Coordinates of N, CA and C in Angstrom, one line a residue:
M1181 N -14.9 89.2 1.8 CA -15.6 89.4 0.4 C -15.2 88.2 -0.5
E1182 N -13.9 87.9 -0.5 CA -13.4 86.8 -1.4 C -14.1 85.5 -1.1
D1183 N -14.2 85.2 0.2 CA -14.9 84.0 0.6 C -16.4 84.0 0.2
S1184 N -17.0 85.1 0.2 CA -18.4 85.2 -0.2 C -18.5 85.0 -1.7
M1185 N -17.6 85.5 -2.5 CA -17.6 85.3 -3.9 C -17.4 83.8 -4.3
L1186 N -16.5 83.2 -3.6 CA -16.2 81.8 -3.8 C -17.5 80.9 -3.5
E1187 N -18.2 81.3 -2.4 CA -19.4 80.6 -2.0 C -20.4 80.8 -3.1
Q1188 N -20.6 82.0 -3.7 CA -21.5 82.2 -4.8 C -21.2 81.4 -6.0
E1189 N -19.9 81.3 -6.3 CA -19.5 80.5 -7.5 C -19.8 79.0 -7.2
R1190 N -19.5 78.6 -6.0 CA -19.8 77.2 -5.6 C -21.2 76.9 -5.7
T1191 N -22.1 77.8 -5.3 CA -23.5 77.6 -5.4 C -24.0 77.5 -6.9
V1192 N -23.4 78.3 -7.7 CA -23.8 78.3 -9.2 C -23.3 76.9 -9.7
R1193 N -22.1 76.5 -9.4 CA -21.6 75.2 -9.9 C -22.4 74.0 -9.4
E1194 N -22.8 74.1 -8.1 CA -23.7 73.0 -7.6 C -25.0 73.0 -8.4
Y1195 N -25.5 74.2 -8.7 CA -26.8 74.2 -9.4 C -26.6 73.7 -10.8
L1196 N -25.4 73.9 -11.4 CA -25.2 73.5 -12.8 C -24.9 72.0 -12.9
Q1197 N -24.3 71.4 -11.7 CA -23.8 70.1 -11.8 C -24.6 69.1 -10.9
R1198 N -25.9 69.4 -10.8 CA -26.7 68.5 -10.0 C -26.6 67.1 -10.4
E1199 N -26.7 66.1 -9.5 CA -26.4 64.7 -9.7 C -27.4 64.0 -10.6
E1200 N -28.5 64.7 -10.9 CA -29.6 64.0 -11.6 C -29.2 63.7 -13.0
G1201 N -28.3 64.4 -13.6 CA -28.0 64.2 -15.0 C -29.0 64.8 -15.9
F1202 N -29.1 64.4 -17.2 CA -30.0 65.1 -18.1 C -30.8 64.2 -19.0
L1203 N -30.6 62.9 -19.0 CA -31.3 62.0 -19.8 C -32.3 61.1 -19.0
R1204 N -33.5 61.4 -19.1 CA -34.6 60.6 -18.4 C -34.4 60.7 -16.9
A1205 N -33.5 61.6 -16.4 CA -33.3 61.8 -15.0 C -34.2 62.9 -14.4
G1206 N -34.9 63.5 -15.2 CA -35.8 64.6 -14.8 C -35.9 65.7 -15.9
Y1207 N -37.1 66.1 -16.1 CA -37.4 67.0 -17.2 C -36.7 68.3 -17.1
F1208 N -36.7 68.9 -16.0 CA -36.1 70.3 -15.8 C -34.5 70.2 -16.0
P1209 N -33.8 69.3 -15.4 CA -32.4 69.2 -15.6 C -32.1 69.0 -17.1
E1210 N -32.9 68.2 -17.8 CA -32.7 67.9 -19.2 C -32.8 69.2 -20.0
M1211 N -33.8 70.0 -19.8 CA -34.0 71.2 -20.5 C -33.0 72.2 -20.1
E1212 N -32.5 72.2 -18.9 CA -31.5 73.1 -18.4 C -30.2 72.8 -19.3
F1213 N -29.9 71.6 -19.5 CA -28.7 71.2 -20.2 C -28.8 71.8 -21.7
Y1214 N -29.9 71.6 -22.3 CA -30.0 72.0 -23.7 C -30.0 73.6 -23.7
S1215 N -30.5 74.2 -22.7 CA -30.4 75.7 -22.7 C -29.0 76.2 -22.7
Y1216 N -28.1 75.5 -22.1 CA -26.7 75.9 -22.0 C -26.0 75.6 -23.4
V1217 N -26.4 74.5 -24.1 CA -25.9 74.3 -25.4 C -26.4 75.4 -26.3
K1218 N -27.6 75.7 -26.3 CA -28.2 76.8 -27.1 C -27.6 78.1 -26.8
A1219 N -27.2 78.4 -25.6 CA -26.6 79.7 -25.3 C -25.1 79.7 -25.6
G1220 N -24.5 78.6 -26.0 CA -23.1 78.6 -26.4 C -22.2 78.6 -25.2
N1221 N -22.7 78.0 -24.1 CA -21.9 78.1 -22.8 C -21.0 76.8 -22.7
V1222 N -19.9 76.9 -23.4 CA -19.0 75.7 -23.5 C -18.5 75.2 -22.2
K1223 N -18.2 76.1 -21.3 CA -17.6 75.8 -20.0 C -18.6 74.9 -19.2
R1224 N -19.9 75.3 -19.1 CA -20.9 74.6 -18.4 C -21.2 73.2 -19.0
V1225 N -21.3 73.2 -20.4 CA -21.6 72.0 -21.1 C -20.5 71.0 -20.8
K1226 N -19.3 71.4 -20.8 CA -18.1 70.5 -20.6 C -18.3 69.9 -19.2
E1227 N -18.7 70.7 -18.2 CA -18.8 70.2 -16.8 C -20.0 69.2 -16.7
L1228 N -21.0 69.5 -17.5 CA -22.2 68.6 -17.4 C -22.0 67.3 -18.2
C1229 N -20.9 67.3 -19.1 CA -20.7 66.1 -19.9 C -19.5 65.2 -19.3
V1230 N -19.1 65.5 -18.1 CA -18.0 64.8 -17.5 C -18.3 63.3 -17.3
E1231 N -19.5 63.0 -16.8 CA -19.9 61.6 -16.6 C -20.3 61.0 -18.0
P1232 N -19.6 59.8 -18.3 CA -19.9 59.1 -19.5 C -21.4 58.8 -19.7
L1233 N -21.9 58.9 -20.9 CA -23.3 58.6 -21.1 C -23.7 57.2 -20.7
H1234 N -22.8 56.2 -21.0 CA -23.2 54.8 -20.7 C -23.3 54.5 -19.2
T1235 N -22.8 55.4 -18.3 CA -22.8 55.1 -16.9 C -24.0 55.9 -16.2
K1236 N -24.7 56.7 -16.9 CA -25.7 57.5 -16.3 C -26.9 56.7 -15.9
E1237 N -27.5 57.0 -14.8 CA -28.7 56.3 -14.3 C -29.9 57.0 -14.8
G1238 N -31.0 56.2 -14.9 CA -32.3 56.8 -15.3 C -32.6 56.7 -16.8
M1239 N -31.7 56.2 -17.6 CA -31.9 56.1 -19.0 C -32.9 55.0 -19.3
G1240 N -33.8 55.2 -20.2 CA -34.8 54.2 -20.6 C -34.2 53.1 -21.4
V1241 N -34.9 52.0 -21.4 CA -34.4 50.8 -22.2 C -35.2 50.8 -23.5
L1242 N -34.5 51.2 -24.6 CA -35.1 51.2 -25.9 C -34.7 50.0 -26.7
S1243 N -33.8 49.2 -26.2 CA -33.4 47.9 -26.9 C -32.7 47.0 -25.8
D1244 N -32.9 45.7 -26.0 CA -32.3 44.8 -25.0 C -30.8 44.7 -25.2
K1245 N -30.4 45.1 -26.4 CA -28.9 45.1 -26.7 C -28.3 46.4 -26.2
P1246 N -27.4 46.4 -25.2 CA -26.8 47.6 -24.7 C -26.2 48.6 -25.7
L1247 N -25.5 48.1 -26.7 CA -24.9 49.0 -27.7 C -26.0 49.6 -28.5
Q1248 N -27.0 48.9 -29.0 CA -28.1 49.4 -29.7 C -28.9 50.4 -28.9
N1249 N -29.1 50.1 -27.6 CA -29.8 51.0 -26.7 C -29.1 52.4 -26.7
M1250 N -27.8 52.3 -26.6 CA -27.0 53.6 -26.5 C -27.1 54.3 -27.9
K1251 N -27.1 53.6 -29.0 CA -27.3 54.3 -30.3 C -28.6 55.0 -30.4
Y1252 N -29.7 54.4 -29.9 CA -31.0 55.0 -29.9 C -31.0 56.3 -29.1
H1253 N -30.4 56.2 -27.9 CA -30.4 57.4 -27.1 C -29.5 58.5 -27.7
F1254 N -28.5 58.1 -28.3 CA -27.6 59.1 -29.0 C -28.3 59.8 -30.1
A1255 N -29.1 59.0 -30.9 CA -29.9 59.6 -32.0 C -30.9 60.6 -31.5
I1256 N -31.5 60.3 -30.4 CA -32.5 61.2 -29.8 C -31.9 62.5 -29.3
T1257 N -30.7 62.4 -28.7 CA -30.0 63.5 -28.2 C -29.6 64.4 -29.4
A1258 N -29.1 63.8 -30.5 CA -28.7 64.5 -31.7 C -29.8 65.3 -32.3
A1259 N -31.0 64.7 -32.3 CA -32.2 65.4 -32.8 C -32.6 66.6 -32.0
L1260 N -32.5 66.4 -30.6 CA -32.9 67.5 -29.7 C -31.9 68.6 -29.8
L1261 N -30.6 68.3 -29.9 CA -29.6 69.3 -30.1 C -29.8 70.1 -31.3
A1262 N -30.1 69.4 -32.4 CA -30.3 70.1 -33.7 C -31.5 71.0 -33.6
R1263 N -32.6 70.6 -32.9 CA -33.8 71.4 -32.8 C -33.5 72.7 -31.9
Y1264 N -32.9 72.5 -30.8 CA -32.6 73.6 -29.9 C -31.6 74.6 -30.5
C1265 N -30.7 74.1 -31.3 CA -29.7 75.0 -31.9 C -30.3 75.8 -33.0
I1266 N -31.3 75.2 -33.7 CA -32.0 75.9 -34.8 C -32.9 77.0 -34.1
E1267 N -33.5 76.7 -33.0 CA -34.2 77.7 -32.3 C -33.3 78.9 -31.8
G1268 N -32.0 78.5 -31.5 CA -31.1 79.5 -31.1 C -30.5 80.4 -32.2
G1269 N -30.8 80.0 -33.5 CA -30.4 80.9 -34.6 C -29.5 80.1 -35.6
M1270 N -29.1 78.9 -35.4 CA -28.3 78.1 -36.3 C -29.1 77.8 -37.6
E1271 N -28.5 77.9 -38.7 CA -29.2 77.6 -40.0 C -29.6 76.1 -39.9
L1272 N -30.8 75.8 -40.4 CA -31.3 74.5 -40.4 C -30.4 73.5 -41.1
P1273 N -29.9 73.7 -42.3 CA -29.0 72.8 -42.9 C -27.7 72.5 -42.1
D1274 N -27.2 73.6 -41.5 CA -26.0 73.4 -40.7 C -26.2 72.5 -39.5
S1275 N -27.4 72.8 -38.8 CA -27.7 72.0 -37.6 C -27.9 70.6 -37.9
Y1276 N -28.7 70.3 -38.9 CA -29.0 68.9 -39.2 C -27.8 68.2 -39.8
G1277 N -26.9 69.0 -40.5 CA -25.7 68.5 -41.1 C -24.8 67.9 -40.0
I1278 N -24.7 68.7 -38.9 CA -23.8 68.2 -37.7 C -24.4 66.9 -37.2
S1279 N -25.8 67.0 -37.0 CA -26.5 65.8 -36.4 C -26.2 64.6 -37.3
D1280 N -26.3 64.7 -38.6 CA -26.2 63.6 -39.5 C -24.8 63.0 -39.4
I1281 N -23.8 63.9 -39.3 CA -22.4 63.4 -39.2 C -22.2 62.5 -38.0
Y1282 N -22.7 63.0 -36.9 CA -22.4 62.3 -35.6 C -23.3 61.0 -35.5
I1283 N -24.5 61.0 -36.1 CA -25.3 59.8 -36.1 C -24.6 58.7 -36.9
R1284 N -24.0 59.1 -38.1 CA -23.3 58.1 -38.9 C -22.1 57.6 -38.1
K1285 N -21.4 58.4 -37.4 CA -20.3 58.0 -36.6 C -20.7 57.0 -35.6
A1286 N -21.8 57.3 -34.9 CA -22.3 56.4 -33.8 C -22.8 55.1 -34.4
D1287 N -23.3 55.1 -35.6 CA -23.8 53.9 -36.2 C -22.6 52.9 -36.5
R1288 N -21.4 53.4 -36.7 CA -20.2 52.6 -36.9 C -19.6 52.1 -35.6
A1289 N -20.0 52.7 -34.5 CA -19.4 52.3 -33.2 C -19.6 50.9 -32.8
R1290 N -18.7 50.3 -32.2 CA -18.8 48.9 -31.8 C -18.8 48.7 -30.2
R1291 N -18.6 49.8 -29.5 CA -18.5 49.7 -28.0 C -19.3 50.9 -27.5
V1292 N -20.0 50.7 -26.3 CA -20.7 51.7 -25.7 C -19.8 52.9 -25.3
E1293 N -18.6 52.6 -25.0 CA -17.6 53.7 -24.6 C -17.4 54.6 -25.8
E1294 N -17.4 54.1 -27.0 CA -17.3 55.0 -28.2 C -18.5 55.9 -28.3
I1295 N -19.7 55.4 -28.0 CA -20.9 56.2 -28.1 C -20.8 57.4 -27.0
S1296 N -20.3 57.0 -25.8 CA -20.2 58.0 -24.8 C -19.2 59.2 -25.2
E1297 N -18.1 58.8 -25.8 CA -17.1 59.8 -26.2 C -17.7 60.6 -27.4
L1298 N -18.4 60.0 -28.3 CA -19.0 60.7 -29.4 C -20.1 61.7 -28.8
H1299 N -20.8 61.2 -27.8 CA -21.9 62.1 -27.2 C -21.3 63.3 -26.7
R1300 N -20.2 63.2 -25.9 CA -19.5 64.4 -25.3 C -19.0 65.3 -26.4
E1301 N -18.4 64.7 -27.4 CA -17.8 65.5 -28.6 C -18.9 66.2 -29.3
M1302 N -20.0 65.6 -29.5 CA -21.2 66.2 -30.2 C -21.7 67.4 -29.5
C1303 N -22.0 67.2 -28.2 CA -22.6 68.2 -27.4 C -21.6 69.5 -27.3
I1304 N -20.4 69.2 -27.2 CA -19.4 70.4 -27.1 C -19.3 71.0 -28.5
D1305 N -19.3 70.2 -29.6 CA -19.3 70.7 -30.9 C -20.4 71.7 -31.2
Y1306 N -21.7 71.2 -30.9 CA -22.8 72.1 -31.1 C -22.7 73.4 -30.3
T1307 N -22.2 73.2 -29.0 CA -22.1 74.4 -28.1 C -21.1 75.4 -28.7
K1308 N -20.0 74.9 -29.2 CA -19.0 75.8 -29.8 C -19.6 76.5 -31.0
H1309 N -20.3 75.8 -31.8 CA -21.0 76.4 -33.0 C -21.9 77.6 -32.5
M1310 N -22.7 77.3 -31.4 CA -23.6 78.3 -30.9 C -22.8 79.5 -30.4
K1311 N -21.7 79.2 -29.7 CA -20.9 80.3 -29.2 C -20.3 81.2 -30.3
N1312 N -19.9 80.5 -31.3 CA -19.3 81.3 -32.5 C -20.4 82.1 -33.2
L1313 N -21.6 81.5 -33.2 CA -22.8 82.2 -33.8 C -23.1 83.5 -33.1
R1314 N -23.1 83.4 -31.8 CA -23.5 84.7 -31.1 C -22.4 85.7 -31.2
K1315 N -21.2 85.3 -31.6 CA -20.0 86.2 -31.7 C -19.7 86.6 -33.2
K1316 N -20.5 86.1 -34.1 CA -20.1 86.2 -35.5 C -20.1 87.7 -36.0
A1317 N -20.8 88.5 -35.3 CA -20.8 89.9 -35.7 C -19.7 90.7 -35.0
I1318 N -19.0 90.0 -34.1 CA -17.9 90.6 -33.4 C -16.6 90.5 -34.2
T1319 N -16.0 91.7 -34.5 CA -14.8 91.6 -35.3 C -13.5 92.0 -34.5
S1320 N -13.7 92.6 -33.3 CA -12.5 92.9 -32.6 C -12.2 92.0 -31.4
L1321 N -11.0 91.7 -31.1 CA -10.6 90.8 -30.0 C -11.0 91.3 -28.7
P1322 N -10.9 92.6 -28.4 CA -11.3 93.1 -27.1 C -12.8 92.9 -26.7
V1323 N -13.6 93.1 -27.7 CA -15.1 92.9 -27.5 C -15.4 91.4 -27.3
A1324 N -14.7 90.6 -28.1 CA -14.9 89.1 -28.0 C -14.5 88.7 -26.6
K1325 N -13.3 89.2 -26.1 CA -12.8 88.8 -24.8 C -13.8 89.3 -23.7
A1326 N -14.3 90.5 -23.9 CA -15.3 91.0 -22.9 C -16.5 90.2 -22.8
I1327 N -17.0 89.7 -23.9 CA -18.2 88.9 -23.9 C -17.9 87.6 -23.3
D1328 N -16.8 87.0 -23.5 CA -16.4 85.7 -22.9 C -16.3 85.9 -21.4
Y1329 N -15.8 87.0 -20.9 CA -15.7 87.3 -19.5 C -17.0 87.4 -18.9
I1330 N -17.9 88.1 -19.5 CA -19.3 88.3 -19.0 C -20.0 87.0 -18.8
Y1331 N -19.9 86.1 -19.8 CA -20.5 84.8 -19.7 C -20.0 83.9 -18.6
D1332 N -18.7 84.1 -18.3 CA -18.1 83.3 -17.3 C -18.2 83.9 -15.9
H1333 N -18.7 85.1 -15.8 CA -18.8 85.8 -14.5 C -20.2 86.4 -14.2
L1334 N -21.2 85.7 -14.7 CA -22.6 86.2 -14.5 C -22.9 86.2 -13.0
H1335 N -22.2 85.4 -12.2 CA -22.5 85.2 -10.8 C -21.8 86.3 -10.0
T1336 N -21.2 87.3 -10.6 CA -20.4 88.4 -9.9 C -21.0 89.7 -10.4
R1337 N -20.5 90.7 -9.7 CA -20.8 92.1 -10.1 C -19.7 92.5 -11.1
I1338 N -20.1 92.7 -12.4 CA -19.2 93.0 -13.4 C -19.1 94.5 -13.7
T1339 N -17.9 95.1 -13.7 CA -17.8 96.5 -13.9 C -17.0 96.8 -15.2
M1340 N -17.1 98.0 -15.7 CA -16.4 98.3 -16.9 C -14.8 98.2 -16.7
P1341 N -14.3 98.7 -15.6 CA -12.9 98.6 -15.4 C -12.4 97.2 -15.4
M1342 N -13.2 96.2 -14.8 CA -12.8 94.8 -14.8 C -12.7 94.3 -16.3
L1343 N -13.7 94.6 -17.1 CA -13.8 94.2 -18.5 C -12.6 94.8 -19.3
A1344 N -12.4 96.1 -19.1 CA -11.3 96.7 -19.8 C -10.0 96.2 -19.5
E1345 N -9.8 95.9 -18.2 CA -8.5 95.3 -17.8 C -8.3 93.9 -18.4
Y1346 N -9.4 93.1 -18.4 CA -9.3 91.8 -19.0 C -9.1 91.8 -20.5
A1347 N -9.7 92.8 -21.2 CA -9.6 92.9 -22.6 C -8.3 93.7 -23.0
E1348 N -7.6 94.3 -22.0 CA -6.4 95.0 -22.2 C -6.5 96.2 -23.1
V1349 N -7.6 97.0 -22.8 CA -7.9 98.2 -23.5 C -8.4 99.2 -22.5
S1350 N -8.6 100.5 -22.9 CA -9.2 101.4 -22.0 C -10.7 101.3 -21.9
S1351 N -11.2 101.7 -20.8 CA -12.7 101.7 -20.6 C -13.4 102.4 -21.7
G1352 N -12.9 103.6 -22.1 CA -13.6 104.4 -23.1 C -13.6 103.6 -24.5
Y1353 N -12.4 103.0 -24.8 CA -12.3 102.3 -26.1 C -13.3 101.1 -26.1
L1354 N -13.3 100.4 -25.0 CA -14.1 99.2 -25.0 C -15.6 99.6 -25.1
S1355 N -16.0 100.6 -24.4 CA -17.4 101.1 -24.4 C -17.8 101.4 -25.8
R1356 N -17.0 102.2 -26.5 CA -17.3 102.6 -27.9 C -17.4 101.4 -28.8
E1357 N -16.4 100.5 -28.8 CA -16.4 99.4 -29.7 C -17.5 98.4 -29.4
F1358 N -17.8 98.2 -28.1 CA -18.8 97.3 -27.7 C -20.2 97.7 -28.2
K1359 N -20.5 99.0 -28.1 CA -21.7 99.5 -28.6 C -21.8 99.4 -30.1
K1360 N -20.7 99.7 -30.8 CA -20.6 99.7 -32.2 C -20.8 98.3 -32.8
E1361 N -20.3 97.3 -32.1 CA -20.3 95.9 -32.6 C -21.5 95.1 -32.2
T1362 N -22.1 95.4 -31.0 CA -23.2 94.6 -30.5 C -24.5 95.4 -30.6
G1363 N -24.4 96.7 -30.7 CA -25.6 97.5 -30.7 C -26.2 97.8 -29.3
E1364 N -25.4 97.3 -28.3 CA -25.9 97.5 -26.9 C -24.7 98.1 -26.1
T1365 N -25.1 98.8 -25.0 CA -24.1 99.2 -24.1 C -23.6 98.0 -23.3
V1366 N -22.5 98.2 -22.7 CA -22.0 97.1 -21.9 C -22.9 96.7 -20.7
S1367 N -23.4 97.7 -20.0 CA -24.3 97.5 -18.9 C -25.6 96.9 -19.4
G1368 N -26.1 97.3 -20.5 CA -27.4 96.7 -21.1 C -27.2 95.3 -21.4
Y1369 N -26.0 94.9 -22.0 CA -25.7 93.6 -22.4 C -25.6 92.6 -21.2
I1370 N -24.9 93.1 -20.2 CA -24.8 92.3 -18.9 C -26.1 92.1 -18.3
R1371 N -26.9 93.1 -18.2 CA -28.2 93.0 -17.6 C -29.1 92.0 -18.4
R1372 N -29.1 92.1 -19.7 CA -29.9 91.2 -20.6 C -29.4 89.7 -20.3
K1373 N -28.1 89.5 -20.3 CA -27.6 88.1 -20.1 C -28.0 87.6 -18.7
K1374 N -27.9 88.4 -17.7 CA -28.2 88.0 -16.4 C -29.7 87.7 -16.3
L1375 N -30.6 88.5 -17.0 CA -32.0 88.2 -16.9 C -32.4 87.0 -17.7
E1376 N -31.6 86.7 -18.8 CA -31.9 85.4 -19.6 C -31.5 84.2 -18.7
T1377 N -30.4 84.3 -17.9 CA -30.0 83.3 -17.0 C -31.0 83.1 -15.9
A1378 N -31.5 84.2 -15.4 CA -32.5 84.2 -14.3 C -33.8 83.6 -14.8
G1379 N -34.2 83.8 -16.1 CA -35.4 83.2 -16.6 C -35.2 81.7 -16.7
N1380 N -34.0 81.2 -17.1 CA -33.8 79.8 -17.1 C -33.9 79.2 -15.7
M1381 N -33.3 79.9 -14.7 CA -33.3 79.4 -13.3 C -34.7 79.3 -12.8
L1382 N -35.6 80.3 -13.2 CA -36.9 80.3 -12.7 C -37.7 79.1 -13.3
I1383 N -37.4 78.8 -14.5 CA -38.2 77.7 -15.2 C -37.6 76.3 -14.8
Y1384 N -36.3 76.2 -14.7 CA -35.7 74.9 -14.6 C -35.1 74.6 -13.2
S1385 N -35.4 75.4 -12.2 CA -34.8 75.1 -10.9 C -35.9 75.4 -9.8
E1386 N -35.6 75.0 -8.6 CA -36.5 75.4 -7.5 C -36.0 76.5 -6.7
L1387 N -35.0 77.2 -7.2 CA -34.4 78.3 -6.5 C -35.4 79.5 -6.3
S1388 N -35.4 80.1 -5.2 CA -36.3 81.2 -4.9 C -35.9 82.5 -5.6
T1389 N -36.7 83.4 -5.7 CA -36.4 84.7 -6.4 C -35.2 85.4 -5.6
L1390 N -35.2 85.3 -4.3 CA -34.1 85.8 -3.5 C -32.8 85.1 -3.8
E1391 N -32.9 83.8 -3.9 CA -31.6 83.1 -4.2 C -31.1 83.4 -5.5
I1392 N -32.0 83.5 -6.5 CA -31.5 83.8 -7.9 C -30.9 85.2 -7.9
S1393 N -31.6 86.1 -7.3 CA -31.0 87.5 -7.3 C -29.7 87.6 -6.6
E1394 N -29.4 86.8 -5.6 CA -28.1 86.7 -4.9 C -27.1 86.0 -5.8
I1395 N -27.5 84.9 -6.4 CA -26.5 84.1 -7.2 C -26.0 85.0 -8.4
L1396 N -26.9 85.8 -9.0 CA -26.6 86.6 -10.1 C -26.1 88.0 -9.7
A1397 N -25.8 88.2 -8.5 CA -25.2 89.4 -8.0 C -26.0 90.7 -8.3
F1398 N -27.3 90.6 -8.2 CA -28.1 91.8 -8.2 C -28.0 92.5 -6.9
P1399 N -28.1 93.8 -6.8 CA -28.0 94.6 -5.6 C -29.0 94.1 -4.5
S1400 N -30.2 93.8 -4.9 CA -31.2 93.4 -4.0 C -32.3 92.6 -4.7
Q1401 N -33.1 91.9 -3.9 CA -34.2 91.2 -4.5 C -35.2 92.1 -5.2
S1402 N -35.5 93.2 -4.5 CA -36.5 94.2 -5.0 C -36.0 94.8 -6.3
Y1403 N -34.7 95.1 -6.4 CA -34.1 95.6 -7.7 C -34.3 94.6 -8.8
F1404 N -33.9 93.3 -8.5 CA -34.0 92.2 -9.5 C -35.4 92.1 -9.9
T1405 N -36.4 92.1 -9.0 CA -37.8 91.9 -9.4 C -38.3 93.1 -10.3
E1406 N -37.9 94.3 -10.0 CA -38.3 95.5 -10.8 C -37.7 95.4 -12.2
V1407 N -36.4 95.1 -12.2 CA -35.7 95.1 -13.5 C -36.3 93.9 -14.4
F1408 N -36.5 92.8 -13.8 CA -37.1 91.6 -14.5 C -38.5 92.0 -15.0
R1409 N -39.3 92.6 -14.2 CA -40.7 93.0 -14.6 C -40.6 94.0 -15.7
R1410 N -39.7 94.9 -15.7 CA -39.6 96.0 -16.7 C -39.1 95.4 -18.0
E1411 N -38.2 94.4 -18.0 CA -37.7 93.8 -19.2 C -38.6 92.7 -19.8
K1412 N -39.1 91.9 -18.9 CA -39.9 90.8 -19.4 C -41.4 91.0 -19.4
G1413 N -41.9 92.1 -18.7 CA -43.3 92.4 -18.7 C -44.1 91.6 -17.6
L1414 N -43.3 90.8 -16.9 CA -43.9 89.9 -15.8 C -43.0 89.9 -14.6
T1415 N -43.6 89.7 -13.4 CA -42.8 89.5 -12.2 C -42.1 88.2 -12.3
P1416 N -41.0 87.9 -11.6 CA -40.3 86.6 -11.7 C -41.3 85.5 -11.3
S1417 N -42.1 85.6 -10.3 CA -43.0 84.6 -9.9 C -44.0 84.3 -11.0
K1418 N -44.5 85.3 -11.6 CA -45.5 85.1 -12.7 C -44.9 84.4 -13.9
Y1419 N -43.6 84.9 -14.2 CA -42.9 84.3 -15.3 C -42.7 82.8 -15.1
R1420 N -42.3 82.4 -13.9 CA -42.1 81.0 -13.6 C -43.4 80.2 -13.7
E1421 N -44.5 80.8 -13.2 CA -45.8 80.1 -13.3 C -46.2 79.8 -14.7
I1422 N -46.1 80.9 -15.6 CA -46.6 80.7 -16.9 C -45.7 79.8 -17.7
N1423 N -44.4 80.0 -17.6 CA -43.5 79.2 -18.5 C -43.4 77.7 -18.0
R1424 N -43.5 77.5 -16.7 CA -43.5 76.1 -16.3 C -44.8 75.4 -16.8
F1425 N -45.9 76.1 -16.8 CA -47.1 75.5 -17.3 C -47.0 75.2 -18.8
R1426 N -46.4 76.1 -19.5 CA -46.2 75.8 -21.0 C -45.2 74.6 -21.2
N1427 N -44.2 74.5 -20.4 CA -43.2 73.4 -20.5 C -43.9 72.1 -20.1
E1428 N -44.7 72.1 -19.1 CA -45.4 70.9 -18.7 C -46.4 70.4 -19.9
I1429 N -47.0 71.4 -20.5 CA -47.9 71.1 -21.6 C -47.1 70.4 -22.8
G1430 N -45.9 71.0 -23.1 CA -45.1 70.5 -24.1 C -44.6 69.1 -23.8
K1431 N -44.2 68.9 -22.5 CA -43.7 67.6 -22.1 C -44.7 66.5 -22.3
N1432 N -46.0 66.8 -21.9 CA -47.0 65.8 -22.0 C -47.4 65.5 -23.4
T1433 N -47.4 66.5 -24.3 CA -47.8 66.3 -25.7 C -46.7 65.6 -26.5
D1434 N -45.4 65.6 -26.0 CA -44.4 64.9 -26.7 C -44.3 63.5 -26.4
R1435 N -45.1 63.0 -25.4 CA -45.1 61.6 -25.1 C -45.8 60.7 -26.1

């Protein structure tokens, strides 16, 4: 069982850390990255920012001067981060304020390595803001700890005893406080977050419905399909078809 769980986590990590990168290396990996920033997933964003920006392959040439080229790409990333975080619920002045601060810092940079470090810092900063945003209504430490555990273990079967042990409270207390502070039951919250992740996987990966159901530890593919259809109003395959079409339209109109 332990070996199986490690294999599932390895599969998730491989999916999150694909070698293509996220700038000009492919539309879906790029959107995947921004979806993790928007979701406040600090752990995943840190993993995806390990490779310095100036060493990534597939970046377009916007200037013949390497430093200026990096500054242009940095500004584009800052604008996209601001937009996605606003869509995720960040106040517009706050989001653009962060963007402005980092763009000014980048403008003063004299080496491409400085831009790469600023890029990583900016991405993680935005992600932490989004993480805090989704937790701003949470006032108790046990509920905050439970939410962090859920985000880090979506590839496993999460139970109330596991969460209660991690939060160092009783199951009954955690259940009551979680409902009071989030407006959802623990099981409902876990299901919603798994389905949100499944939706991203359907749009931004080539994983099959079966693979996604297994990676996110649903009891079976049929159960996953039924729950997804009930919550989203579409089967996983239809959801993928419709949303990929919309994303392709958006990609083409942005050119």
